[in-house]
Amino acid sequence: MTNSVYTPQATKKLYRSRTDKMVAGVAGGWAAYLGVDAAILRIALVASVFVTAGFAIPVYVAAWLLTPEQAGDS
């Protein structure tokens, strides 16, 4: 019989980045959460603006308003 001990993993937090930002830090924070490069998300966002005829702009603004900013030194 094995005795496995549950060790909880550190939970990831979704936030807007204070350091990796061009407009509001949304892409930088989401990239850190997803573990991808922020440039990839920025390129995908710009492409989605054209593909969705601008629908991605209000989605970005909503993410800006709803995603909390990263805690840190002010």
mmCIF file with all atom_site columns, N, CA and C in Angstrom:
data_model
loop_
_atom_site.group_PDB
_atom_site.id
_atom_site.type_symbol
_atom_site.label_atom_id
_atom_site.label_alt_id
_atom_site.label_comp_id
_atom_site.label_asym_id
_atom_site.label_entity_id
_atom_site.label_seq_id
_atom_site.pdbx_PDB_ins_code
_atom_site.Cartn_x
_atom_site.Cartn_y
_atom_site.Cartn_z
_atom_site.occupancy
_atom_site.B_iso_or_equiv
_atom_site.pdbx_formal_charge
_atom_site.auth_seq_id
_atom_site.auth_comp_id
_atom_site.auth_asym_id
_atom_site.auth_atom_id
_atom_site.pdbx_PDB_model_num
ATOM 1   N N  . MET A 1 1  ? 0.833   -1.170 0.000   1.00 0.00 ? 1  MET A N  1
ATOM 2   C CA . MET A 1 1  ? 0.000   0.000  0.000   1.00 0.00 ? 1  MET A CA 1
ATOM 3   C C  . MET A 1 1  ? 0.883   1.240  0.000   1.00 0.00 ? 1  MET A C  1
ATOM 4   N N  . THR A 1 2  ? 0.515   2.174  -0.837  1.00 0.00 ? 2  THR A N  1
ATOM 5   C CA . THR A 1 2  ? 1.316   3.398  -0.915  1.00 0.00 ? 2  THR A CA 1
ATOM 6   C C  . THR A 1 2  ? 0.675   4.492  -0.085  1.00 0.00 ? 2  THR A C  1
ATOM 7   N N  . ASN A 1 3  ? 1.498   5.322  0.458   1.00 0.00 ? 3  ASN A N  1
ATOM 8   C CA . ASN A 1 3  ? 1.036   6.436  1.259   1.00 0.00 ? 3  ASN A CA 1
ATOM 9   C C  . ASN A 1 3  ? 1.349   7.716  0.497   1.00 0.00 ? 3  ASN A C  1
ATOM 10  N N  . SER A 1 4  ? 0.385   8.197  -0.258  1.00 0.00 ? 4  SER A N  1
ATOM 11  C CA . SER A 1 4  ? 0.621   9.429  -0.997  1.00 0.00 ? 4  SER A CA 1
ATOM 12  C C  . SER A 1 4  ? 0.054   10.605 -0.208  1.00 0.00 ? 4  SER A C  1
ATOM 13  N N  . VAL A 1 5  ? 0.841   11.619 -0.126  1.00 0.00 ? 5  VAL A N  1
ATOM 14  C CA . VAL A 1 5  ? 0.454   12.810 0.618   1.00 0.00 ? 5  VAL A CA 1
ATOM 15  C C  . VAL A 1 5  ? 0.068   13.881 -0.389  1.00 0.00 ? 5  VAL A C  1
ATOM 16  N N  . TYR A 1 6  ? -1.091  14.485 -0.183  1.00 0.00 ? 6  TYR A N  1
ATOM 17  C CA . TYR A 1 6  ? -1.556  15.541 -1.074  1.00 0.00 ? 6  TYR A CA 1
ATOM 18  C C  . TYR A 1 6  ? -0.790  16.820 -0.797  1.00 0.00 ? 6  TYR A C  1
ATOM 19  N N  . THR A 1 7  ? -0.158  17.335 -1.816  1.00 0.00 ? 7  THR A N  1
ATOM 20  C CA . THR A 1 7  ? 0.518   18.625 -1.701  1.00 0.00 ? 7  THR A CA 1
ATOM 21  C C  . THR A 1 7  ? -0.112  19.560 -2.724  1.00 0.00 ? 7  THR A C  1
ATOM 22  N N  . PRO A 1 8  ? -0.815  20.574 -2.262  1.00 0.00 ? 8  PRO A N  1
ATOM 23  C CA . PRO A 1 8  ? -1.485  21.472 -3.196  1.00 0.00 ? 8  PRO A CA 1
ATOM 24  C C  . PRO A 1 8  ? -0.480  22.276 -4.022  1.00 0.00 ? 8  PRO A C  1
ATOM 25  N N  . GLN A 1 9  ? -0.815  22.457 -5.279  1.00 0.00 ? 9  GLN A N  1
ATOM 26  C CA . GLN A 1 9  ? 0.020   23.262 -6.156  1.00 0.00 ? 9  GLN A CA 1
ATOM 27  C C  . GLN A 1 9  ? -0.304  24.738 -5.937  1.00 0.00 ? 9  GLN A C  1
ATOM 28  N N  . ALA A 1 10 ? 0.652   25.577 -6.200  1.00 0.00 ? 10 ALA A N  1
ATOM 29  C CA . ALA A 1 10 ? 0.410   27.014 -6.096  1.00 0.00 ? 10 ALA A CA 1
ATOM 30  C C  . ALA A 1 10 ? -0.585  27.420 -7.178  1.00 0.00 ? 10 ALA A C  1
ATOM 31  N N  . THR A 1 11 ? -1.585  28.159 -6.793  1.00 0.00 ? 11 THR A N  1
ATOM 32  C CA . THR A 1 11 ? -2.588  28.570 -7.768  1.00 0.00 ? 11 THR A CA 1
ATOM 33  C C  . THR A 1 11 ? -2.100  29.786 -8.533  1.00 0.00 ? 11 THR A C  1
ATOM 34  N N  . LYS A 1 12 ? -2.413  29.787 -9.816  1.00 0.00 ? 12 LYS A N  1
ATOM 35  C CA . LYS A 1 12 ? -2.051  30.929 -10.646 1.00 0.00 ? 12 LYS A CA 1
ATOM 36  C C  . LYS A 1 12 ? -3.102  32.008 -10.484 1.00 0.00 ? 12 LYS A C  1
ATOM 37  N N  . LYS A 1 13 ? -2.689  33.240 -10.550 1.00 0.00 ? 13 LYS A N  1
ATOM 38  C CA . LYS A 1 13 ? -3.599  34.369 -10.458 1.00 0.00 ? 13 LYS A CA 1
ATOM 39  C C  . LYS A 1 13 ? -3.584  35.122 -11.786 1.00 0.00 ? 13 LYS A C  1
ATOM 40  N N  . LEU A 1 14 ? -4.754  35.497 -12.224 1.00 0.00 ? 14 LEU A N  1
ATOM 41  C CA . LEU A 1 14 ? -4.882  36.285 -13.441 1.00 0.00 ? 14 LEU A CA 1
ATOM 42  C C  . LEU A 1 14 ? -4.863  37.756 -13.066 1.00 0.00 ? 14 LEU A C  1
ATOM 43  N N  . TYR A 1 15 ? -4.013  38.531 -13.712 1.00 0.00 ? 15 TYR A N  1
ATOM 44  C CA . TYR A 1 15 ? -3.861  39.940 -13.403 1.00 0.00 ? 15 TYR A CA 1
ATOM 45  C C  . TYR A 1 15 ? -3.384  40.685 -14.637 1.00 0.00 ? 15 TYR A C  1
ATOM 46  N N  . ARG A 1 16 ? -3.482  42.028 -14.572 1.00 0.00 ? 16 ARG A N  1
ATOM 47  C CA . ARG A 1 16 ? -2.873  42.878 -15.597 1.00 0.00 ? 16 ARG A CA 1
ATOM 48  C C  . ARG A 1 16 ? -1.452  43.169 -15.158 1.00 0.00 ? 16 ARG A C  1
ATOM 49  N N  . SER A 1 17 ? -0.523  43.014 -16.054 1.00 0.00 ? 17 SER A N  1
ATOM 50  C CA . SER A 1 17 ? 0.885   43.188 -15.723 1.00 0.00 ? 17 SER A CA 1
ATOM 51  C C  . SER A 1 17 ? 1.229   44.666 -15.540 1.00 0.00 ? 17 SER A C  1
ATOM 52  N N  . ARG A 1 18 ? 2.068   44.954 -14.567 1.00 0.00 ? 18 ARG A N  1
ATOM 53  C CA . ARG A 1 18 ? 2.581   46.311 -14.381 1.00 0.00 ? 18 ARG A CA 1
ATOM 54  C C  . ARG A 1 18 ? 3.837   46.551 -15.207 1.00 0.00 ? 18 ARG A C  1
ATOM 55  N N  . THR A 1 19 ? 4.572   45.495 -15.506 1.00 0.00 ? 19 THR A N  1
ATOM 56  C CA . THR A 1 19 ? 5.854   45.667 -16.185 1.00 0.00 ? 19 THR A CA 1
ATOM 57  C C  . THR A 1 19 ? 5.796   45.322 -17.668 1.00 0.00 ? 19 THR A C  1
ATOM 58  N N  . ASP A 1 20 ? 5.058   44.288 -18.031 1.00 0.00 ? 20 ASP A N  1
ATOM 59  C CA . ASP A 1 20 ? 4.996   43.845 -19.429 1.00 0.00 ? 20 ASP A CA 1
ATOM 60  C C  . ASP A 1 20 ? 3.714   44.376 -20.059 1.00 0.00 ? 20 ASP A C  1
ATOM 61  N N  . LYS A 1 21 ? 3.717   45.684 -20.361 1.00 0.00 ? 21 LYS A N  1
ATOM 62  C CA . LYS A 1 21 ? 2.507   46.260 -20.925 1.00 0.00 ? 21 LYS A CA 1
ATOM 63  C C  . LYS A 1 21 ? 2.825   47.252 -22.027 1.00 0.00 ? 21 LYS A C  1
ATOM 64  N N  . MET A 1 22 ? 1.897   47.317 -22.982 1.00 0.00 ? 22 MET A N  1
ATOM 65  C CA . MET A 1 22 ? 1.979   48.314 -24.044 1.00 0.00 ? 22 MET A CA 1
ATOM 66  C C  . MET A 1 22 ? 0.826   49.300 -23.924 1.00 0.00 ? 22 MET A C  1
ATOM 67  N N  . VAL A 1 23 ? -0.366  48.811 -23.619 1.00 0.00 ? 23 VAL A N  1
ATOM 68  C CA . VAL A 1 23 ? -1.522  49.682 -23.437 1.00 0.00 ? 23 VAL A CA 1
ATOM 69  C C  . VAL A 1 23 ? -1.981  49.612 -21.985 1.00 0.00 ? 23 VAL A C  1
ATOM 70  N N  . ALA A 1 24 ? -2.503  48.460 -21.579 1.00 0.00 ? 24 ALA A N  1
ATOM 71  C CA . ALA A 1 24 ? -3.055  48.345 -20.226 1.00 0.00 ? 24 ALA A CA 1
ATOM 72  C C  . ALA A 1 24 ? -2.468  47.186 -19.439 1.00 0.00 ? 24 ALA A C  1
ATOM 73  N N  . GLY A 1 25 ? -1.634  46.366 -20.045 1.00 0.00 ? 25 GLY A N  1
ATOM 74  C CA . GLY A 1 25 ? -1.050  45.225 -19.353 1.00 0.00 ? 25 GLY A CA 1
ATOM 75  C C  . GLY A 1 25 ? -1.877  43.967 -19.418 1.00 0.00 ? 25 GLY A C  1
ATOM 76  N N  . VAL A 1 26 ? -2.969  44.002 -20.192 1.00 0.00 ? 26 VAL A N  1
ATOM 77  C CA . VAL A 1 26 ? -3.842  42.834 -20.287 1.00 0.00 ? 26 VAL A CA 1
ATOM 78  C C  . VAL A 1 26 ? -3.101  41.669 -20.942 1.00 0.00 ? 26 VAL A C  1
ATOM 79  N N  . ALA A 1 27 ? -2.484  41.907 -22.078 1.00 0.00 ? 27 ALA A N  1
ATOM 80  C CA . ALA A 1 27 ? -1.786  40.831 -22.797 1.00 0.00 ? 27 ALA A CA 1
ATOM 81  C C  . ALA A 1 27 ? -0.615  40.296 -21.974 1.00 0.00 ? 27 ALA A C  1
ATOM 82  N N  . GLY A 1 28 ? 0.107   41.164 -21.295 1.00 0.00 ? 28 GLY A N  1
ATOM 83  C CA . GLY A 1 28 ? 1.220   40.712 -20.459 1.00 0.00 ? 28 GLY A CA 1
ATOM 84  C C  . GLY A 1 28 ? 0.775   39.839 -19.309 1.00 0.00 ? 28 GLY A C  1
ATOM 85  N N  . GLY A 1 29 ? -0.308  40.228 -18.653 1.00 0.00 ? 29 GLY A N  1
ATOM 86  C CA . GLY A 1 29 ? -0.833  39.433 -17.539 1.00 0.00 ? 29 GLY A CA 1
ATOM 87  C C  . GLY A 1 29 ? -1.409  38.109 -17.993 1.00 0.00 ? 29 GLY A C  1
ATOM 88  N N  . TRP A 1 30 ? -2.174  38.133 -19.098 1.00 0.00 ? 30 TRP A N  1
ATOM 89  C CA . TRP A 1 30 ? -2.752  36.898 -19.621 1.00 0.00 ? 30 TRP A CA 1
ATOM 90  C C  . TRP A 1 30 ? -1.648  35.969 -20.120 1.00 0.00 ? 30 TRP A C  1
ATOM 91  N N  . ALA A 1 31 ? -0.589  36.521 -20.709 1.00 0.00 ? 31 ALA A N  1
ATOM 92  C CA . ALA A 1 31 ? 0.517   35.695 -21.186 1.00 0.00 ? 31 ALA A CA 1
ATOM 93  C C  . ALA A 1 31 ? 1.213   35.000 -20.023 1.00 0.00 ? 31 ALA A C  1
ATOM 94  N N  . ALA A 1 32 ? 1.409   35.718 -18.937 1.00 0.00 ? 32 ALA A N  1
ATOM 95  C CA . ALA A 1 32 ? 2.031   35.105 -17.755 1.00 0.00 ? 32 ALA A CA 1
ATOM 96  C C  . ALA A 1 32 ? 1.141   33.998 -17.199 1.00 0.00 ? 32 ALA A C  1
ATOM 97  N N  . TYR A 1 33 ? -0.163  34.212 -17.204 1.00 0.00 ? 33 TYR A N  1
ATOM 98  C CA . TYR A 1 33 ? -1.109  33.216 -16.703 1.00 0.00 ? 33 TYR A CA 1
ATOM 99  C C  . TYR A 1 33 ? -1.120  31.971 -17.581 1.00 0.00 ? 33 TYR A C  1
ATOM 100 N N  . LEU A 1 34 ? -1.086  32.174 -18.903 1.00 0.00 ? 34 LEU A N  1
ATOM 101 C CA . LEU A 1 34 ? -1.142  31.050 -19.836 1.00 0.00 ? 34 LEU A CA 1
ATOM 102 C C  . LEU A 1 34 ? 0.218   30.423 -20.110 1.00 0.00 ? 34 LEU A C  1
ATOM 103 N N  . GLY A 1 35 ? 1.303   31.103 -19.745 1.00 0.00 ? 35 GLY A N  1
ATOM 104 C CA . GLY A 1 35 ? 2.640   30.578 -19.966 1.00 0.00 ? 35 GLY A CA 1
ATOM 105 C C  . GLY A 1 35 ? 3.117   30.705 -21.408 1.00 0.00 ? 35 GLY A C  1
ATOM 106 N N  . VAL A 1 36 ? 2.685   31.764 -22.084 1.00 0.00 ? 36 VAL A N  1
ATOM 107 C CA . VAL A 1 36 ? 3.119   32.011 -23.463 1.00 0.00 ? 36 VAL A CA 1
ATOM 108 C C  . VAL A 1 36 ? 3.740   33.395 -23.543 1.00 0.00 ? 36 VAL A C  1
ATOM 109 N N  . ASP A 1 37 ? 4.322   33.697 -24.687 1.00 0.00 ? 37 ASP A N  1
ATOM 110 C CA . ASP A 1 37 ? 4.936   35.001 -24.897 1.00 0.00 ? 37 ASP A CA 1
ATOM 111 C C  . ASP A 1 37 ? 3.845   36.040 -25.138 1.00 0.00 ? 37 ASP A C  1
ATOM 112 N N  . ALA A 1 38 ? 4.003   37.217 -24.548 1.00 0.00 ? 38 ALA A N  1
ATOM 113 C CA . ALA A 1 38 ? 3.006   38.276 -24.691 1.00 0.00 ? 38 ALA A CA 1
ATOM 114 C C  . ALA A 1 38 ? 2.897   38.761 -26.132 1.00 0.00 ? 38 ALA A C  1
ATOM 115 N N  . ALA A 1 39 ? 3.974   38.698 -26.887 1.00 0.00 ? 39 ALA A N  1
ATOM 116 C CA . ALA A 1 39 ? 3.923   39.136 -28.285 1.00 0.00 ? 39 ALA A CA 1
ATOM 117 C C  . ALA A 1 39 ? 2.960   38.282 -29.096 1.00 0.00 ? 39 ALA A C  1
ATOM 118 N N  . ILE A 1 40 ? 2.886   37.009 -28.784 1.00 0.00 ? 40 ILE A N  1
ATOM 119 C CA . ILE A 1 40 ? 1.961   36.122 -29.496 1.00 0.00 ? 40 ILE A CA 1
ATOM 120 C C  . ILE A 1 40 ? 0.522   36.545 -29.226 1.00 0.00 ? 40 ILE A C  1
ATOM 121 N N  . LEU A 1 41 ? 0.211   36.860 -27.980 1.00 0.00 ? 41 LEU A N  1
ATOM 122 C CA . LEU A 1 41 ? -1.143  37.303 -27.651 1.00 0.00 ? 41 LEU A CA 1
ATOM 123 C C  . LEU A 1 41 ? -1.458  38.648 -28.288 1.00 0.00 ? 41 LEU A C  1
ATOM 124 N N  . ARG A 1 42 ? -0.482  39.540 -28.336 1.00 0.00 ? 42 ARG A N  1
ATOM 125 C CA . ARG A 1 42 ? -0.716  40.851 -28.955 1.00 0.00 ? 42 ARG A CA 1
ATOM 126 C C  . ARG A 1 42 ? -0.979  40.715 -30.448 1.00 0.00 ? 42 ARG A C  1
ATOM 127 N N  . ILE A 1 43 ? -0.224  39.859 -31.112 1.00 0.00 ? 43 ILE A N  1
ATOM 128 C CA . ILE A 1 43 ? -0.439  39.626 -32.545 1.00 0.00 ? 43 ILE A CA 1
ATOM 129 C C  . ILE A 1 43 ? -1.812  38.996 -32.767 1.00 0.00 ? 43 ILE A C  1
ATOM 130 N N  . ALA A 1 44 ? -2.188  38.052 -31.928 1.00 0.00 ? 44 ALA A N  1
ATOM 131 C CA . ALA A 1 44 ? -3.500  37.418 -32.044 1.00 0.00 ? 44 ALA A CA 1
ATOM 132 C C  . ALA A 1 44 ? -4.622  38.430 -31.803 1.00 0.00 ? 44 ALA A C  1
ATOM 133 N N  . LEU A 1 45 ? -4.420  39.349 -30.881 1.00 0.00 ? 45 LEU A N  1
ATOM 134 C CA . LEU A 1 45 ? -5.427  40.367 -30.617 1.00 0.00 ? 45 LEU A CA 1
ATOM 135 C C  . LEU A 1 45 ? -5.609  41.288 -31.820 1.00 0.00 ? 45 LEU A C  1
ATOM 136 N N  . VAL A 1 46 ? -4.517  41.746 -32.397 1.00 0.00 ? 46 VAL A N  1
ATOM 137 C CA . VAL A 1 46 ? -4.606  42.616 -33.571 1.00 0.00 ? 46 VAL A CA 1
ATOM 138 C C  . VAL A 1 46 ? -5.262  41.873 -34.728 1.00 0.00 ? 46 VAL A C  1
ATOM 139 N N  . ALA A 1 47 ? -4.897  40.616 -34.924 1.00 0.00 ? 47 ALA A N  1
ATOM 140 C CA . ALA A 1 47 ? -5.513  39.827 -35.997 1.00 0.00 ? 47 ALA A CA 1
ATOM 141 C C  . ALA A 1 47 ? -6.996  39.635 -35.737 1.00 0.00 ? 47 ALA A C  1
ATOM 142 N N  . SER A 1 48 ? -7.366  39.422 -34.481 1.00 0.00 ? 48 SER A N  1
ATOM 143 C CA . SER A 1 48 ? -8.780  39.204 -34.177 1.00 0.00 ? 48 SER A CA 1
ATOM 144 C C  . SER A 1 48 ? -9.607  40.468 -34.369 1.00 0.00 ? 48 SER A C  1
ATOM 145 N N  . VAL A 1 49 ? -8.994  41.631 -34.231 1.00 0.00 ? 49 VAL A N  1
ATOM 146 C CA . VAL A 1 49 ? -9.716  42.882 -34.512 1.00 0.00 ? 49 VAL A CA 1
ATOM 147 C C  . VAL A 1 49 ? -10.149 42.910 -35.968 1.00 0.00 ? 49 VAL A C  1
ATOM 148 N N  . PHE A 1 50 ? -9.268  42.495 -36.864 1.00 0.00 ? 50 PHE A N  1
ATOM 149 C CA . PHE A 1 50 ? -9.604  42.495 -38.283 1.00 0.00 ? 50 PHE A CA 1
ATOM 150 C C  . PHE A 1 50 ? -10.566 41.361 -38.643 1.00 0.00 ? 50 PHE A C  1
ATOM 151 N N  . VAL A 1 51 ? -10.358 40.197 -38.071 1.00 0.00 ? 51 VAL A N  1
ATOM 152 C CA . VAL A 1 51 ? -11.189 39.040 -38.398 1.00 0.00 ? 51 VAL A CA 1
ATOM 153 C C  . VAL A 1 51 ? -12.622 39.218 -37.883 1.00 0.00 ? 51 VAL A C  1
ATOM 154 N N  . THR A 1 52 ? -12.769 39.819 -36.713 1.00 0.00 ? 52 THR A N  1
ATOM 155 C CA . THR A 1 52 ? -14.098 39.966 -36.110 1.00 0.00 ? 52 THR A CA 1
ATOM 156 C C  . THR A 1 52 ? -14.725 41.322 -36.391 1.00 0.00 ? 52 THR A C  1
ATOM 157 N N  . ALA A 1 53 ? -14.165 42.069 -37.310 1.00 0.00 ? 53 ALA A N  1
ATOM 158 C CA . ALA A 1 53 ? -14.669 43.403 -37.680 1.00 0.00 ? 53 ALA A CA 1
ATOM 159 C C  . ALA A 1 53 ? -14.760 44.329 -36.469 1.00 0.00 ? 53 ALA A C  1
ATOM 160 N N  . GLY A 1 54 ? -13.756 44.272 -35.594 1.00 0.00 ? 54 GLY A N  1
ATOM 161 C CA . GLY A 1 54 ? -13.675 45.177 -34.459 1.00 0.00 ? 54 GLY A CA 1
ATOM 162 C C  . GLY A 1 54 ? -14.304 44.691 -33.174 1.00 0.00 ? 54 GLY A C  1
ATOM 163 N N  . PHE A 1 55 ? -14.925 43.521 -33.171 1.00 0.00 ? 55 PHE A N  1
ATOM 164 C CA . PHE A 1 55 ? -15.558 43.013 -31.954 1.00 0.00 ? 55 PHE A CA 1
ATOM 165 C C  . PHE A 1 55 ? -14.534 42.770 -30.841 1.00 0.00 ? 55 PHE A C  1
ATOM 166 N N  . ALA A 1 56 ? -13.295 42.539 -31.188 1.00 0.00 ? 56 ALA A N  1
ATOM 167 C CA . ALA A 1 56 ? -12.273 42.261 -30.172 1.00 0.00 ? 56 ALA A CA 1
ATOM 168 C C  . ALA A 1 56 ? -11.930 43.502 -29.350 1.00 0.00 ? 56 ALA A C  1
ATOM 169 N N  . ILE A 1 57 ? -12.222 44.682 -29.856 1.00 0.00 ? 57 ILE A N  1
ATOM 170 C CA . ILE A 1 57 ? -11.895 45.907 -29.115 1.00 0.00 ? 57 ILE A CA 1
ATOM 171 C C  . ILE A 1 57 ? -12.717 46.013 -27.831 1.00 0.00 ? 57 ILE A C  1
ATOM 172 N N  . PRO A 1 58 ? -14.045 45.862 -27.878 1.00 0.00 ? 58 PRO A N  1
ATOM 173 C CA . PRO A 1 58 ? -14.771 45.896 -26.599 1.00 0.00 ? 58 PRO A CA 1
ATOM 174 C C  . PRO A 1 58 ? -14.427 44.723 -25.680 1.00 0.00 ? 58 PRO A C  1
ATOM 175 N N  . VAL A 1 59 ? -14.041 43.601 -26.243 1.00 0.00 ? 59 VAL A N  1
ATOM 176 C CA . VAL A 1 59 ? -13.616 42.464 -25.415 1.00 0.00 ? 59 VAL A CA 1
ATOM 177 C C  . VAL A 1 59 ? -12.329 42.832 -24.667 1.00 0.00 ? 59 VAL A C  1
ATOM 178 N N  . TYR A 1 60 ? -11.403 43.503 -25.356 1.00 0.00 ? 60 TYR A N  1
ATOM 179 C CA . TYR A 1 60 ? -10.165 43.947 -24.716 1.00 0.00 ? 60 TYR A CA 1
ATOM 180 C C  . TYR A 1 60 ? -10.466 44.969 -23.621 1.00 0.00 ? 60 TYR A C  1
ATOM 181 N N  . VAL A 1 61 ? -11.352 45.910 -23.897 1.00 0.00 ? 61 VAL A N  1
ATOM 182 C CA . VAL A 1 61 ? -11.712 46.925 -22.902 1.00 0.00 ? 61 VAL A CA 1
ATOM 183 C C  . VAL A 1 61 ? -12.365 46.263 -21.685 1.00 0.00 ? 61 VAL A C  1
ATOM 184 N N  . ALA A 1 62 ? -13.211 45.270 -21.916 1.00 0.00 ? 62 ALA A N  1
ATOM 185 C CA . ALA A 1 62 ? -13.828 44.545 -20.802 1.00 0.00 ? 62 ALA A CA 1
ATOM 186 C C  . ALA A 1 62 ? -12.768 43.820 -19.975 1.00 0.00 ? 62 ALA A C  1
ATOM 187 N N  . ALA A 1 63 ? -11.785 43.204 -20.649 1.00 0.00 ? 63 ALA A N  1
ATOM 188 C CA . ALA A 1 63 ? -10.698 42.532 -19.923 1.00 0.00 ? 63 ALA A CA 1
ATOM 189 C C  . ALA A 1 63 ? -9.882  43.548 -19.129 1.00 0.00 ? 63 ALA A C  1
ATOM 190 N N  . TRP A 1 64 ? -9.699  44.732 -19.694 1.00 0.00 ? 64 TRP A N  1
ATOM 191 C CA . TRP A 1 64 ? -8.975  45.814 -19.021 1.00 0.00 ? 64 TRP A CA 1
ATOM 192 C C  . TRP A 1 64 ? -9.711  46.202 -17.729 1.00 0.00 ? 64 TRP A C  1
ATOM 193 N N  . LEU A 1 65 ? -11.016 46.341 -17.813 1.00 0.00 ? 65 LEU A N  1
ATOM 194 C CA . LEU A 1 65 ? -11.786 46.778 -16.660 1.00 0.00 ? 65 LEU A CA 1
ATOM 195 C C  . LEU A 1 65 ? -11.995 45.668 -15.629 1.00 0.00 ? 65 LEU A C  1
ATOM 196 N N  . LEU A 1 66 ? -12.099 44.431 -16.059 1.00 0.00 ? 66 LEU A N  1
ATOM 197 C CA . LEU A 1 66 ? -12.432 43.331 -15.146 1.00 0.00 ? 66 LEU A CA 1
ATOM 198 C C  . LEU A 1 66 ? -11.228 42.601 -14.557 1.00 0.00 ? 66 LEU A C  1
ATOM 199 N N  . THR A 1 67 ? -10.073 42.681 -15.220 1.00 0.00 ? 67 THR A N  1
ATOM 200 C CA . THR A 1 67 ? -8.887  41.987 -14.732 1.00 0.00 ? 67 THR A CA 1
ATOM 201 C C  . THR A 1 67 ? -8.164  42.893 -13.726 1.00 0.00 ? 67 THR A C  1
ATOM 202 N N  . PRO A 1 68 ? -7.957  42.433 -12.504 1.00 0.00 ? 68 PRO A N  1
ATOM 203 C CA . PRO A 1 68 ? -7.280  43.271 -11.518 1.00 0.00 ? 68 PRO A CA 1
ATOM 204 C C  . PRO A 1 68 ? -5.815  43.489 -11.876 1.00 0.00 ? 68 PRO A C  1
ATOM 205 N N  . GLU A 1 69 ? -5.282  44.625 -11.426 1.00 0.00 ? 69 GLU A N  1
ATOM 206 C CA . GLU A 1 69 ? -3.887  44.932 -11.698 1.00 0.00 ? 69 GLU A CA 1
ATOM 207 C C  . GLU A 1 69 ? -2.992  44.144 -10.738 1.00 0.00 ? 69 GLU A C  1
ATOM 208 N N  . GLN A 1 70 ? -1.815  43.805 -11.233 1.00 0.00 ? 70 GLN A N  1
ATOM 209 C CA . GLN A 1 70 ? -0.855  43.037 -10.452 1.00 0.00 ? 70 GLN A CA 1
ATOM 210 C C  . GLN A 1 70 ? -0.472  43.821 -9.199  1.00 0.00 ? 70 GLN A C  1
ATOM 211 N N  . ALA A 1 71 ? -0.460  43.159 -8.079  1.00 0.00 ? 71 ALA A N  1
ATOM 212 C CA . ALA A 1 71 ? -0.048  43.802 -6.826  1.00 0.00 ? 71 ALA A CA 1
ATOM 213 C C  . ALA A 1 71 ? 1.446   44.045 -6.874  1.00 0.00 ? 71 ALA A C  1
ATOM 214 N N  . GLY A 1 72 ? 1.857   45.117 -6.258  1.00 0.00 ? 72 GLY A N  1
ATOM 215 C CA . GLY A 1 72 ? 3.282   45.428 -6.231  1.00 0.00 ? 72 GLY A CA 1
ATOM 216 C C  . GLY A 1 72 ? 3.510   46.811 -5.681  1.00 0.00 ? 72 GLY A C  1
ATOM 217 N N  . ASP A 1 73 ? 4.728   47.276 -5.814  1.00 0.00 ? 73 ASP A N  1
ATOM 218 C CA . ASP A 1 73 ? 5.094   48.601 -5.321  1.00 0.00 ? 73 ASP A CA 1
ATOM 219 C C  . ASP A 1 73 ? 4.433   49.671 -6.177  1.00 0.00 ? 73 ASP A C  1
ATOM 220 N N  . SER A 1 74 ? 3.864   50.648 -5.527  1.00 0.00 ? 74 SER A N  1
ATOM 221 C CA . SER A 1 74 ? 3.213   51.748 -6.257  1.00 0.00 ? 74 SER A CA 1
ATOM 222 C C  . SER A 1 74 ? 4.138   52.924 -6.366  1.00 0.00 ? 74 SER A C  1
#
